[in-house]
PDB file of C-alpha atoms in Angstrom:
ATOM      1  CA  UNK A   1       0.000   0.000   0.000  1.00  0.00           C
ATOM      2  CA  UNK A   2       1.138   3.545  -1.164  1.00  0.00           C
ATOM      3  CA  UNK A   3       2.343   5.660   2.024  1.00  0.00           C
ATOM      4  CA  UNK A   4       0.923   8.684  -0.118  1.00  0.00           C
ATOM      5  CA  UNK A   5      -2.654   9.846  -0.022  1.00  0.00           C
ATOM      6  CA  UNK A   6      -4.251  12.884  -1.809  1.00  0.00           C
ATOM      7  CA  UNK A   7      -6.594  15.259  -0.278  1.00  0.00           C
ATOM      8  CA  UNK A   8      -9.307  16.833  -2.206  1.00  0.00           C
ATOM      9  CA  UNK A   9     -10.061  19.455   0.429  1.00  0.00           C
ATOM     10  CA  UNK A  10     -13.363  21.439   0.693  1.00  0.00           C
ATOM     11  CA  UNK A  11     -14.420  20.848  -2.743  1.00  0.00           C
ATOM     12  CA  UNK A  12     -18.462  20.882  -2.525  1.00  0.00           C
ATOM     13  CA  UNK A  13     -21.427  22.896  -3.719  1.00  0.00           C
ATOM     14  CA  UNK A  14     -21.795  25.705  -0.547  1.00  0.00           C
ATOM     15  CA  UNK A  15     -18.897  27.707  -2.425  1.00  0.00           C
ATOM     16  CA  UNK A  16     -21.066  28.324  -5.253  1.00  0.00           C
ATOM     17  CA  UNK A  17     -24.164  30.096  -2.997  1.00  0.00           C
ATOM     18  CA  UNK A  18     -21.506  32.816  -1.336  1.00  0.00           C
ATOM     19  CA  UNK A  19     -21.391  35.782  -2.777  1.00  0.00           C
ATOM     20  CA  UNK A  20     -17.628  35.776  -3.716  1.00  0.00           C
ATOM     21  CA  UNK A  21     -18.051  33.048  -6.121  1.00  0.00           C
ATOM     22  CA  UNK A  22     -16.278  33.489  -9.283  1.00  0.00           C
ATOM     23  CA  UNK A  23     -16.434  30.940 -12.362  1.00  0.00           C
ATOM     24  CA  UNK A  24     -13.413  32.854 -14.000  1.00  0.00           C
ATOM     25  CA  UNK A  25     -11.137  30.320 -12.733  1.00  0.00           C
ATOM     26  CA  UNK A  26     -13.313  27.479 -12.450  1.00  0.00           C
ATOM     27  CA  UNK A  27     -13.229  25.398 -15.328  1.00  0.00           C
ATOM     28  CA  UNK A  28      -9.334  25.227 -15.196  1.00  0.00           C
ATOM     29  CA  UNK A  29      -9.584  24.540 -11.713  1.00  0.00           C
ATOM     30  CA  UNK A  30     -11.581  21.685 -12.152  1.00  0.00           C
ATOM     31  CA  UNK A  31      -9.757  20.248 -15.337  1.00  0.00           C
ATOM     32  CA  UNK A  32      -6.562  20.121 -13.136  1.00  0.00           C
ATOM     33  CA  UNK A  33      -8.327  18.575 -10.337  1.00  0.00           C
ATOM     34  CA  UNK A  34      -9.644  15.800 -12.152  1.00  0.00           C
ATOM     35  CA  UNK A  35      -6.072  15.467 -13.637  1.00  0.00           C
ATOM     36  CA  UNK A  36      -4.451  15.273 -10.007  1.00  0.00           C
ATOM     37  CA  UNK A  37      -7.132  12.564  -9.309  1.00  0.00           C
ATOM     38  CA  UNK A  38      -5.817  10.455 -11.841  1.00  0.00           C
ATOM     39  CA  UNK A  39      -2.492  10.729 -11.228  1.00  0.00           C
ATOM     40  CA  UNK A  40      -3.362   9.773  -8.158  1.00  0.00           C
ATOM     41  CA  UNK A  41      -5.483   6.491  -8.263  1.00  0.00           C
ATOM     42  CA  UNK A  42      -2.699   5.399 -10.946  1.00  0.00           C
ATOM     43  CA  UNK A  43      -0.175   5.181  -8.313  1.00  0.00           C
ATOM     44  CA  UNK A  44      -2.664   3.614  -6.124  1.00  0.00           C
ATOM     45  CA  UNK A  45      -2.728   6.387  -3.420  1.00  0.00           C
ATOM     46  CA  UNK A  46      -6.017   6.927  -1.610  1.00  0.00           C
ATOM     47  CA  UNK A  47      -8.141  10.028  -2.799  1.00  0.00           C
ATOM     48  CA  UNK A  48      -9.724  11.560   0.042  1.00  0.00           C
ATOM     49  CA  UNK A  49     -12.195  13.917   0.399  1.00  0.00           C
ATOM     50  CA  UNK A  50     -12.895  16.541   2.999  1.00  0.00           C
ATOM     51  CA  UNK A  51     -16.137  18.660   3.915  1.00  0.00           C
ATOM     52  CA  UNK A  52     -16.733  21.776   5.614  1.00  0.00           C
ATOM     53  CA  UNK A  53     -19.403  21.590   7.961  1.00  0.00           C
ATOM     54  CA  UNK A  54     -20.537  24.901   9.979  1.00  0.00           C
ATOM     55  CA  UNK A  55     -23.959  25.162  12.226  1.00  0.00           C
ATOM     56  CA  UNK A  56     -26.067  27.134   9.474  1.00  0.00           C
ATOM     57  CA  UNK A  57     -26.177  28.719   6.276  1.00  0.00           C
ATOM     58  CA  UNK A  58     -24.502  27.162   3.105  1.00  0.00           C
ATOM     59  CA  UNK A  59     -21.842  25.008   4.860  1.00  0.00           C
ATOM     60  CA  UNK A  60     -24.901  23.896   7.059  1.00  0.00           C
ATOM     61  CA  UNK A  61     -25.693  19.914   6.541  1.00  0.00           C
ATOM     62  CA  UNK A  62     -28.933  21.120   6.511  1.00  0.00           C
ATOM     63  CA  UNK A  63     -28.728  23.320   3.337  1.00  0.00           C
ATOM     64  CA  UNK A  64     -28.063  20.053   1.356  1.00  0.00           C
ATOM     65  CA  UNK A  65     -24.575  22.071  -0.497  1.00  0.00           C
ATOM     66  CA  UNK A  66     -22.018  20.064   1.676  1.00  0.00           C
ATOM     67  CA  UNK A  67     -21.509  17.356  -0.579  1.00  0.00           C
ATOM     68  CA  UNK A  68     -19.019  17.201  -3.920  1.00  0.00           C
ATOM     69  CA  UNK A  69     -19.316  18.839  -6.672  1.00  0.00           C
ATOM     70  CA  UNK A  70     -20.577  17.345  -9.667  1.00  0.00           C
ATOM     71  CA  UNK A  71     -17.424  17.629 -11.966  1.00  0.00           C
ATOM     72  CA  UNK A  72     -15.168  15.573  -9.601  1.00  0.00           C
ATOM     73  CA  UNK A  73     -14.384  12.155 -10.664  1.00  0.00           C
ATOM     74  CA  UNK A  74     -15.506  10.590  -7.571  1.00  0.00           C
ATOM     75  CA  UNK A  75     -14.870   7.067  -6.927  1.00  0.00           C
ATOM     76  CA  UNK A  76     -17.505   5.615  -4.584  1.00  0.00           C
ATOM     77  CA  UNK A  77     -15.572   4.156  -2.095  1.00  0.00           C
ATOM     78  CA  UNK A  78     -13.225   7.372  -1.687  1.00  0.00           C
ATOM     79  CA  UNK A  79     -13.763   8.318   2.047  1.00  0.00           C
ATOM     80  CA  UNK A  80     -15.217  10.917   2.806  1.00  0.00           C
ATOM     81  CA  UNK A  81     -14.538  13.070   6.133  1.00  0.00           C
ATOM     82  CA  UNK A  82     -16.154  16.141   7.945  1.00  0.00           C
ATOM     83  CA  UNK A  83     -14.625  18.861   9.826  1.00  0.00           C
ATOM     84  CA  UNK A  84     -15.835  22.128  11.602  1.00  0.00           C
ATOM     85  CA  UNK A  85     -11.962  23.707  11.489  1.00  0.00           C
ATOM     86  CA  UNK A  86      -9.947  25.305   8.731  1.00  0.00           C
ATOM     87  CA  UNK A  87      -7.690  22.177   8.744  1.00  0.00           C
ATOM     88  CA  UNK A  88      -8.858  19.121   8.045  1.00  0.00           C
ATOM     89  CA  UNK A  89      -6.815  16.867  10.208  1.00  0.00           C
ATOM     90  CA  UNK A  90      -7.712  17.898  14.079  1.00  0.00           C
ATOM     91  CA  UNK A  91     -11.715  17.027  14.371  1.00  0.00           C
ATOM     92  CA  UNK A  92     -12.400  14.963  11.066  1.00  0.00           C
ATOM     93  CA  UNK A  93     -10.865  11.399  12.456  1.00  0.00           C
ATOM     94  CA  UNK A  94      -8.779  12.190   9.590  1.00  0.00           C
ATOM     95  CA  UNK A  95      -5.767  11.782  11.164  1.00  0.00           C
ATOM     96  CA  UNK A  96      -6.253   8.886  12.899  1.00  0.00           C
ATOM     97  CA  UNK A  97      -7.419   7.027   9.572  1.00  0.00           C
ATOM     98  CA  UNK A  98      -4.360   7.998   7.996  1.00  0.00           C
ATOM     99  CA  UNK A  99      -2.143   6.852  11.036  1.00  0.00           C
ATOM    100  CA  UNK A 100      -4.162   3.695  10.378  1.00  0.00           C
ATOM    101  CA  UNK A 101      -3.068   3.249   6.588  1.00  0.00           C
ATOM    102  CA  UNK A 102       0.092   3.485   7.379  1.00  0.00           C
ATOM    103  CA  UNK A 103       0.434   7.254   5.185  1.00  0.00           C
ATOM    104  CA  UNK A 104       3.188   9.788   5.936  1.00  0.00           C
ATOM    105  CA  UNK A 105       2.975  11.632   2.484  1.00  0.00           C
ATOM    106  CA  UNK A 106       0.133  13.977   1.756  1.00  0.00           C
ATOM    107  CA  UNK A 107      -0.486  15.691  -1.396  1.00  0.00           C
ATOM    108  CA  UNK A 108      -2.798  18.820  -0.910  1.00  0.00           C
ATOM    109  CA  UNK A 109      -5.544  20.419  -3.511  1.00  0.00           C
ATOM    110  CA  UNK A 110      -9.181  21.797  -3.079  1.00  0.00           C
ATOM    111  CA  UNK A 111     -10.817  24.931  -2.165  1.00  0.00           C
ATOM    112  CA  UNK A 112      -9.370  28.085  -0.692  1.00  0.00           C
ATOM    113  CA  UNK A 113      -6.085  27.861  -1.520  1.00  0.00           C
ATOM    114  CA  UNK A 114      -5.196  30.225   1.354  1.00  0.00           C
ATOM    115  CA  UNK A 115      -7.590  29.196   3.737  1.00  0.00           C
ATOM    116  CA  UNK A 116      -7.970  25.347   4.427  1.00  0.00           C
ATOM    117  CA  UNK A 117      -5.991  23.933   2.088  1.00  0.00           C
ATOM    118  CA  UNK A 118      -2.863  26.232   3.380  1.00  0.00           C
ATOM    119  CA  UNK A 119      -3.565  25.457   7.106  1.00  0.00           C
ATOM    120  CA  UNK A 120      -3.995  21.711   6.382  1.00  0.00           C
ATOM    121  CA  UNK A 121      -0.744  22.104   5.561  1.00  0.00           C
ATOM    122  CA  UNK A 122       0.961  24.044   7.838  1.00  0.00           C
ATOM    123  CA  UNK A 123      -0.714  20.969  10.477  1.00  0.00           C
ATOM    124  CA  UNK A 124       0.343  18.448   8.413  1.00  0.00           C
ATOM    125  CA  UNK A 125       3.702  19.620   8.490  1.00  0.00           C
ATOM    126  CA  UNK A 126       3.841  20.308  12.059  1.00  0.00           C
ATOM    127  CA  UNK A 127       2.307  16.628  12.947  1.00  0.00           C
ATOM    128  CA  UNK A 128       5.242  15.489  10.940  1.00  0.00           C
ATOM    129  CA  UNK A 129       3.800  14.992   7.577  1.00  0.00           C
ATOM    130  CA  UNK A 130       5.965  14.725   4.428  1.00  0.00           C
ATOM    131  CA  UNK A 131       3.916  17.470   2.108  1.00  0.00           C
ATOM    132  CA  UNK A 132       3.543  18.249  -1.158  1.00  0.00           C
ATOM    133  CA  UNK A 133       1.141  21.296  -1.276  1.00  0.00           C
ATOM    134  CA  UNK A 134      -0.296  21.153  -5.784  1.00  0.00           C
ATOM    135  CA  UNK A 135      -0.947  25.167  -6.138  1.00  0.00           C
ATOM    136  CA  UNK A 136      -2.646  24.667  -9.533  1.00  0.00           C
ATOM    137  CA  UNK A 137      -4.535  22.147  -8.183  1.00  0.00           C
ATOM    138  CA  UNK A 138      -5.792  24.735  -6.032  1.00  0.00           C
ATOM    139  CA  UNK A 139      -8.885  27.427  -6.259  1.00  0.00           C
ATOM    140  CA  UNK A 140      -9.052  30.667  -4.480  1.00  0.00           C
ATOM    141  CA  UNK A 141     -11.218  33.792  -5.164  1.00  0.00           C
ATOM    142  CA  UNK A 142      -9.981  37.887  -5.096  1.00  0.00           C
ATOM    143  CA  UNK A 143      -9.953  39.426  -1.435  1.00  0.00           C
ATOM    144  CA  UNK A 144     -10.453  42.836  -0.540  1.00  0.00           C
ATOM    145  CA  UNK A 145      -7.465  44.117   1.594  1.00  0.00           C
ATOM    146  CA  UNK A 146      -7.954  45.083   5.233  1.00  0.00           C
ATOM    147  CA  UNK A 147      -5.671  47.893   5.076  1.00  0.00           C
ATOM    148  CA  UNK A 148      -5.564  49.322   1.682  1.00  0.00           C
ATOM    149  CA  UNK A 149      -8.929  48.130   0.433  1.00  0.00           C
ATOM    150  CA  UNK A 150      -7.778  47.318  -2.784  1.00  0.00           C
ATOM    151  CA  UNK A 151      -8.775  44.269  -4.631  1.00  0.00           C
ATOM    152  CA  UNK A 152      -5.991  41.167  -4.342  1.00  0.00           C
ATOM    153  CA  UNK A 153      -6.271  39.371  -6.919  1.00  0.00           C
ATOM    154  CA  UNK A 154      -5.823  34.907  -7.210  1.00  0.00           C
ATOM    155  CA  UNK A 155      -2.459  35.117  -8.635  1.00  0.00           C
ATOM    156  CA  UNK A 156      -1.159  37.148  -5.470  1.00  0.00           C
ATOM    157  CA  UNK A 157      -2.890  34.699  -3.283  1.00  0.00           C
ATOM    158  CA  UNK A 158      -1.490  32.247  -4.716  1.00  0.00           C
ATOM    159  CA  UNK A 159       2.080  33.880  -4.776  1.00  0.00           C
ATOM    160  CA  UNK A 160       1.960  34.124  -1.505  1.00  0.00           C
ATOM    161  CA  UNK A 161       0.576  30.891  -0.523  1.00  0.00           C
ATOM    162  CA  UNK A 162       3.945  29.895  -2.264  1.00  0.00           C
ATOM    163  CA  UNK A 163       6.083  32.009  -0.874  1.00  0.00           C
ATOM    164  CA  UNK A 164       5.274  31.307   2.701  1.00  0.00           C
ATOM    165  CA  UNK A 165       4.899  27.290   2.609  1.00  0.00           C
ATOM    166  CA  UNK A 166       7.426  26.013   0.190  1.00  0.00           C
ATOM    167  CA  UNK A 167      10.350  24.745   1.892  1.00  0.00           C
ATOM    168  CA  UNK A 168       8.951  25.475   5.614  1.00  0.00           C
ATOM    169  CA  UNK A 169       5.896  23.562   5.148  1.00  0.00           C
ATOM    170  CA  UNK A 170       5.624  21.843   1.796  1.00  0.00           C
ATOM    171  CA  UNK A 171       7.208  21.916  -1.527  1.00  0.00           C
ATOM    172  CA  UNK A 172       5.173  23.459  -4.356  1.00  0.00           C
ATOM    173  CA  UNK A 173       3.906  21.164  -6.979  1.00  0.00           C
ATOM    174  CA  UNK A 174       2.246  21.373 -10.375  1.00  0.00           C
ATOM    175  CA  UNK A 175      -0.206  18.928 -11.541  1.00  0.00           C
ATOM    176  CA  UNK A 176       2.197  18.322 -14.621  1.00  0.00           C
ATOM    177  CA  UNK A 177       4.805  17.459 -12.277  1.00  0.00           C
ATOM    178  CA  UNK A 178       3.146  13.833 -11.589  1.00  0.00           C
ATOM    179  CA  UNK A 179       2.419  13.244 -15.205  1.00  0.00           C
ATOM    180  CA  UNK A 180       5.822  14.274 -16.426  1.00  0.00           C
ATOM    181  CA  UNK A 181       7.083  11.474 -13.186  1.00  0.00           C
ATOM    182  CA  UNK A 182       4.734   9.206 -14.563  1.00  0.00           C
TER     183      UNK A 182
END
């Protein structure tokens, strides 16, 4: 058994009933996702997916939008965890089902590249993960700046989310770097 295991973070229908949703990005987004997946289950590493749950509104069980988007090729024995945190490894039983298959590598894509996907990874790395954080494999939206006000767009994010984690927390990947290793 692989001691790799991707996670699909966060990648489910409440994102598309905020009101910062933006398809500009999307469709590339979700072409490279699918890629990673495939990449993935042809090494024969687990794909795993992980939900956001809050109390109410869109992330809300209850609003029937925390589940996976459509476009993911979704196998269906893929688990499937919850959590209630911006990481997904402290209250999902996450971690301990990893512990359980044995995996130290984890390979990290989804939604919010800055938000849970970047602090999944900054746990990971501090539980003693080896990390591999796939930026394009990634999907953020603009933010307005708390101190200037101005409009930051994904590609700064994204910079950023770069800067900060490679070599501290993860190395940065590309989702042609596992089909050129292939």
């Amino acid at each position: 058994m692989s001691k790799t295991a991707l996670l699909v973070i966060d990648v489910q229908e409440s994102f598309k009933h905020r009101d910062y949703w933006d398809e500009s990005e999307f469709a590339d987004y979700a072409e490279r996702q699918n890629r990673l997946i495939r990449q993935a289950r042809q090494r024969g590493w687990p794909v795993v997916f992980i939900l956001h749950n809050e109390a109410e509104g869109v992330f809300s069980p209850m609003s029937g939008y925390v589940r996976v988007m459509n476009f993911v090729e979704r196998a269906a024995d893929d688990p499937v965890f919850n959590k209630h945190v911006h990481n997904a490894l402290t209250d999902s039983s996450l971690q301990d089902w990893l512990e359980k298959q044995g995996i130290t590598r984890l390979v990290i894509s989804g939604i919010r590249t800055e938000q849970c996907c970047e602090t999944t990874t900054r746990v990971a790395s501090d539980l003693g993960y080896d990390v591999d954080f796939v930026l394009d494999a990634t999907l953020t939206f603009p933010m307005q700046h708390p101190l200037t006000g101005e409009i930051v767009p994904t590609s700064s994010i994204r910079s950023h989310t770069a800067l900060v984690l490679n070599g501290r927390f993860a190395r940065i990947r590309f989702v042609e770097d596992y089909e050129s290793a292939a």
